[in-house]
Amino acid sequence: MFGEELIIENAEAALKSATKLTQSEIVDYTVAPIFMVGKEKGAHEWLIEFKKPPSDFAHFSELLDKALQDVNSDYEAKRFNNTTLNAPKIHLARKKLFYDWLKEKDKLGGQHKVPRLSNTRDYIEELLALNK
């Protein structure tokens, strides 16, 4: 979205690193852009359901951001001094949020998966509304 060229392998590697360092475990997640408005910079917005949440969520967020920079030099360049991208905004998903969302969409089963990375806010807006 912002020239950072974040791909699923980057997201998975960063999550693996952050969960390992915080001894947490993820059930599901999705990521969407926070679009630039006026002079406000963009960012990535994450919604993560944990099986075992980190004891320090702020630390997890910092580790995830750092890991993304480590695995993706374009992301690192955009995050340098918040040049183009602000730090990611991460939300905790309630238990079974993604399951409930798929069920609501009549998409339960092996052929249907939660979209991981999106260039729109469609999925995350629906999920955030359901997360309340």
mmCIF file of N, CA, C and O in Angstrom, residues 1-7 10-11 14 31-32 42-46 61-90 117:
data_model
loop_
_atom_site.group_PDB
_atom_site.id
_atom_site.type_symbol
_atom_site.label_atom_id
_atom_site.label_comp_id
_atom_site.label_asym_id
_atom_site.label_seq_id
_atom_site.Cartn_x
_atom_site.Cartn_y
_atom_site.Cartn_z
ATOM 1 N N MET A 1 0.811 -1.201 0.000
ATOM 2 C CA MET A 1 0.000 0.000 0.000
ATOM 3 C C MET A 1 0.854 1.264 0.000
ATOM 4 O O MET A 1 0.472 2.250 -0.586
ATOM 5 N N PHE A 2 1.969 1.221 0.687
ATOM 6 C CA PHE A 2 2.783 2.422 0.879
ATOM 7 C C PHE A 2 4.167 2.291 0.254
ATOM 8 O O PHE A 2 5.068 3.041 0.578
ATOM 9 N N GLY A 3 4.343 1.307 -0.619
ATOM 10 C CA GLY A 3 5.644 1.059 -1.224
ATOM 11 C C GLY A 3 6.538 0.195 -0.359
ATOM 12 O O GLY A 3 7.697 -0.024 -0.674
ATOM 13 N N GLU A 4 5.980 -0.337 0.730
ATOM 14 C CA GLU A 4 6.779 -1.163 1.646
ATOM 15 C C GLU A 4 6.832 -2.614 1.201
ATOM 16 O O GLU A 4 7.607 -3.396 1.736
ATOM 17 N N GLU A 5 5.976 -2.987 0.269
ATOM 18 C CA GLU A 5 5.992 -4.322 -0.318
ATOM 19 C C GLU A 5 5.934 -5.446 0.716
ATOM 20 O O GLU A 5 6.612 -6.456 0.605
ATOM 21 N N LEU A 6 5.099 -5.251 1.715
ATOM 22 C CA LEU A 6 4.906 -6.284 2.727
ATOM 23 C C LEU A 6 4.162 -7.461 2.101
ATOM 24 O O LEU A 6 3.139 -7.288 1.462
ATOM 25 N N ILE A 7 4.722 -8.650 2.272
ATOM 26 C CA ILE A 7 4.101 -9.866 1.747
ATOM 27 C C ILE A 7 3.808 -10.807 2.910
ATOM 28 O O ILE A 7 4.317 -10.634 4.016
ATOM 29 N N ASN A 10 6.613 -12.127 5.019
ATOM 30 C CA ASN A 10 7.143 -11.151 5.975
ATOM 31 C C ASN A 10 6.290 -11.124 7.244
ATOM 32 O O ASN A 10 6.811 -11.141 8.361
ATOM 33 N N ALA A 11 4.977 -11.049 7.047
ATOM 34 C CA ALA A 11 4.063 -10.997 8.189
ATOM 35 C C ALA A 11 4.198 -12.252 9.044
ATOM 36 O O ALA A 11 4.284 -12.171 10.280
ATOM 37 N N ALA A 14 7.564 -12.267 10.938
ATOM 38 C CA ALA A 14 7.562 -11.284 12.028
ATOM 39 C C ALA A 14 6.702 -11.774 13.192
ATOM 40 O O ALA A 14 7.091 -11.636 14.362
ATOM 41 N N VAL A 31 -4.540 -8.038 8.503
ATOM 42 C CA VAL A 31 -3.860 -6.743 8.466
ATOM 43 C C VAL A 31 -4.468 -5.914 7.337
ATOM 44 O O VAL A 31 -4.720 -6.423 6.256
ATOM 45 N N ALA A 32 -4.678 -4.632 7.623
ATOM 46 C CA ALA A 32 -5.214 -3.709 6.621
ATOM 47 C C ALA A 32 -4.483 -2.376 6.729
ATOM 48 O O ALA A 32 -3.865 -2.072 7.754
ATOM 49 N N GLY A 42 0.476 6.987 6.923
ATOM 50 C CA GLY A 42 -0.232 5.719 6.931
ATOM 51 C C GLY A 42 0.343 4.771 7.972
ATOM 52 O O GLY A 42 1.334 5.077 8.648
ATOM 53 N N ALA A 43 -0.278 3.631 8.077
ATOM 54 C CA ALA A 43 0.184 2.589 9.004
ATOM 55 C C ALA A 43 -0.517 1.291 8.625
ATOM 56 O O ALA A 43 -1.384 1.262 7.753
ATOM 57 N N HIS A 44 -0.115 0.238 9.291
ATOM 58 C CA HIS A 44 -0.797 -1.044 9.165
ATOM 59 C C HIS A 44 -1.623 -1.238 10.422
ATOM 60 O O HIS A 44 -1.160 -0.957 11.528
ATOM 61 N N GLU A 45 -2.827 -1.735 10.231
ATOM 62 C CA GLU A 45 -3.694 -2.035 11.367
ATOM 63 C C GLU A 45 -3.867 -3.542 11.432
ATOM 64 O O GLU A 45 -4.304 -4.162 10.463
ATOM 65 N N TRP A 46 -3.501 -4.101 12.566
ATOM 66 C CA TRP A 46 -3.537 -5.547 12.783
ATOM 67 C C TRP A 46 -4.673 -5.878 13.754
ATOM 68 O O TRP A 46 -4.913 -5.145 14.710
ATOM 69 N N SER A 61 3.927 -5.487 20.473
ATOM 70 C CA SER A 61 3.751 -4.575 19.340
ATOM 71 C C SER A 61 5.085 -4.032 18.846
ATOM 72 O O SER A 61 5.334 -3.978 17.636
ATOM 73 N N GLU A 62 5.943 -3.652 19.768
ATOM 74 C CA GLU A 62 7.276 -3.156 19.401
ATOM 75 C C GLU A 62 8.096 -4.252 18.721
ATOM 76 O O GLU A 62 8.785 -3.997 17.730
ATOM 77 N N LEU A 63 8.030 -5.453 19.274
ATOM 78 C CA LEU A 63 8.777 -6.577 18.695
ATOM 79 C C LEU A 63 8.277 -6.921 17.292
ATOM 80 O O LEU A 63 9.079 -7.216 16.401
ATOM 81 N N LEU A 64 6.969 -6.870 17.093
ATOM 82 C CA LEU A 64 6.406 -7.152 15.776
ATOM 83 C C LEU A 64 6.880 -6.116 14.765
ATOM 84 O O LEU A 64 7.323 -6.457 13.672
ATOM 85 N N ASP A 65 6.830 -4.850 15.147
ATOM 86 C CA ASP A 65 7.278 -3.774 14.263
ATOM 87 C C ASP A 65 8.763 -3.942 13.918
ATOM 88 O O ASP A 65 9.165 -3.842 12.758
ATOM 89 N N LYS A 66 9.572 -4.238 14.905
ATOM 90 C CA LYS A 66 11.009 -4.435 14.694
ATOM 91 C C LYS A 66 11.269 -5.647 13.796
ATOM 92 O O LYS A 66 12.104 -5.598 12.893
ATOM 93 N N ALA A 67 10.536 -6.721 14.032
ATOM 94 C CA ALA A 67 10.708 -7.930 13.219
ATOM 95 C C ALA A 67 10.308 -7.669 11.767
ATOM 96 O O ALA A 67 10.968 -8.152 10.846
ATOM 97 N N LEU A 68 9.252 -6.897 11.556
ATOM 98 C CA LEU A 68 8.860 -6.539 10.185
ATOM 99 C C LEU A 68 9.972 -5.754 9.503
ATOM 100 O O LEU A 68 10.268 -5.959 8.326
ATOM 101 N N GLN A 69 10.610 -4.859 10.251
ATOM 102 C CA GLN A 69 11.728 -4.094 9.699
ATOM 103 C C GLN A 69 12.911 -4.994 9.380
ATOM 104 O O GLN A 69 13.595 -4.799 8.375
ATOM 105 N N ASP A 70 13.134 -5.990 10.215
ATOM 106 C CA ASP A 70 14.250 -6.912 10.004
ATOM 107 C C ASP A 70 14.075 -7.770 8.759
ATOM 108 O O ASP A 70 15.056 -8.097 8.090
ATOM 109 N N VAL A 71 12.825 -8.155 8.451
ATOM 110 C CA VAL A 71 12.593 -9.063 7.318
ATOM 111 C C VAL A 71 12.257 -8.340 6.018
ATOM 112 O O VAL A 71 12.206 -8.968 4.964
ATOM 113 N N ASN A 72 12.038 -7.016 6.098
ATOM 114 C CA ASN A 72 11.626 -6.283 4.903
ATOM 115 C C ASN A 72 12.285 -4.906 4.893
ATOM 116 O O ASN A 72 11.874 -4.005 5.617
ATOM 117 N N SER A 73 13.308 -4.755 4.065
ATOM 118 C CA SER A 73 14.057 -3.492 4.028
ATOM 119 C C SER A 73 13.205 -2.326 3.522
ATOM 120 O O SER A 73 13.428 -1.176 3.922
ATOM 121 N N ASP A 74 12.231 -2.594 2.665
ATOM 122 C CA ASP A 74 11.344 -1.521 2.211
ATOM 123 C C ASP A 74 10.472 -1.017 3.358
ATOM 124 O O ASP A 74 10.269 0.185 3.521
ATOM 125 N N TYR A 75 9.975 -1.950 4.163
ATOM 126 C CA TYR A 75 9.189 -1.571 5.342
ATOM 127 C C TYR A 75 10.071 -0.774 6.310
ATOM 128 O O TYR A 75 9.655 0.251 6.840
ATOM 129 N N GLU A 76 11.288 -1.251 6.507
ATOM 130 C CA GLU A 76 12.224 -0.564 7.396
ATOM 131 C C GLU A 76 12.463 0.871 6.930
ATOM 132 O O GLU A 76 12.464 1.811 7.733
ATOM 133 N N ALA A 77 12.645 1.067 5.631
ATOM 134 C CA ALA A 77 12.887 2.412 5.092
ATOM 135 C C ALA A 77 11.682 3.318 5.319
ATOM 136 O O ALA A 77 11.843 4.501 5.651
ATOM 137 N N LYS A 78 10.486 2.784 5.165
ATOM 138 C CA LYS A 78 9.272 3.586 5.367
ATOM 139 C C LYS A 78 9.046 3.889 6.841
ATOM 140 O O LYS A 78 8.444 4.907 7.179
ATOM 141 N N ARG A 79 9.493 3.012 7.715
ATOM 142 C CA ARG A 79 9.330 3.209 9.160
ATOM 143 C C ARG A 79 10.442 4.075 9.757
ATOM 144 O O ARG A 79 10.264 4.611 10.840
ATOM 145 N N PHE A 80 11.575 4.219 9.060
ATOM 146 C CA PHE A 80 12.694 4.999 9.597
ATOM 147 C C PHE A 80 12.208 6.401 9.954
ATOM 148 O O PHE A 80 11.713 7.139 9.104
ATOM 149 N N ASN A 81 12.319 6.735 11.225
ATOM 150 C CA ASN A 81 11.847 8.027 11.734
ATOM 151 C C ASN A 81 10.393 8.317 11.346
ATOM 152 O O ASN A 81 10.017 9.469 11.149
ATOM 153 N N ASN A 82 9.603 7.244 11.194
ATOM 154 C CA ASN A 82 8.203 7.382 10.771
ATOM 155 C C ASN A 82 8.090 8.178 9.471
ATOM 156 O O ASN A 82 7.168 8.967 9.281
ATOM 157 N N THR A 83 9.058 7.986 8.559
ATOM 158 C CA THR A 83 9.110 8.739 7.310
ATOM 159 C C THR A 83 7.785 8.695 6.567
ATOM 160 O O THR A 83 7.226 9.719 6.214
ATOM 161 N N THR A 84 7.305 7.502 6.288
ATOM 162 C CA THR A 84 6.056 7.324 5.559
ATOM 163 C C THR A 84 5.025 6.588 6.390
ATOM 164 O O THR A 84 3.840 6.866 6.301
ATOM 165 N N LEU A 85 5.492 5.639 7.176
ATOM 166 C CA LEU A 85 4.599 4.800 7.975
ATOM 167 C C LEU A 85 4.766 5.051 9.463
ATOM 168 O O LEU A 85 5.889 5.108 9.966
ATOM 169 N N ASN A 86 3.645 5.166 10.158
ATOM 170 C CA ASN A 86 3.659 5.169 11.614
ATOM 171 C C ASN A 86 3.741 3.732 12.100
ATOM 172 O O ASN A 86 3.561 2.785 11.323
ATOM 173 N N ALA A 87 3.984 3.568 13.367
ATOM 174 C CA ALA A 87 4.021 2.227 13.971
ATOM 175 C C ALA A 87 2.685 1.536 13.741
ATOM 176 O O ALA A 87 1.640 2.191 13.651
ATOM 177 N N PRO A 88 2.704 0.223 13.643
ATOM 178 C CA PRO A 88 1.444 -0.497 13.435
ATOM 179 C C PRO A 88 0.495 -0.315 14.620
ATOM 180 O O PRO A 88 0.915 -0.177 15.761
ATOM 181 N N LYS A 89 -0.776 -0.314 14.294
ATOM 182 C CA LYS A 89 -1.830 -0.259 15.311
ATOM 183 C C LYS A 89 -2.348 -1.682 15.448
ATOM 184 O O LYS A 89 -2.778 -2.284 14.460
ATOM 185 N N ILE A 90 -2.281 -2.220 16.653
ATOM 186 C CA ILE A 90 -2.636 -3.625 16.850
ATOM 187 C C ILE A 90 -3.789 -3.731 17.849
ATOM 188 O O ILE A 90 -3.739 -3.145 18.928
ATOM 189 N N LEU A 117 -3.559 -10.306 4.491
ATOM 190 C CA LEU A 117 -3.148 -8.948 4.133
ATOM 191 C C LEU A 117 -4.143 -8.406 3.113
ATOM 192 O O LEU A 117 -4.446 -9.082 2.134
#
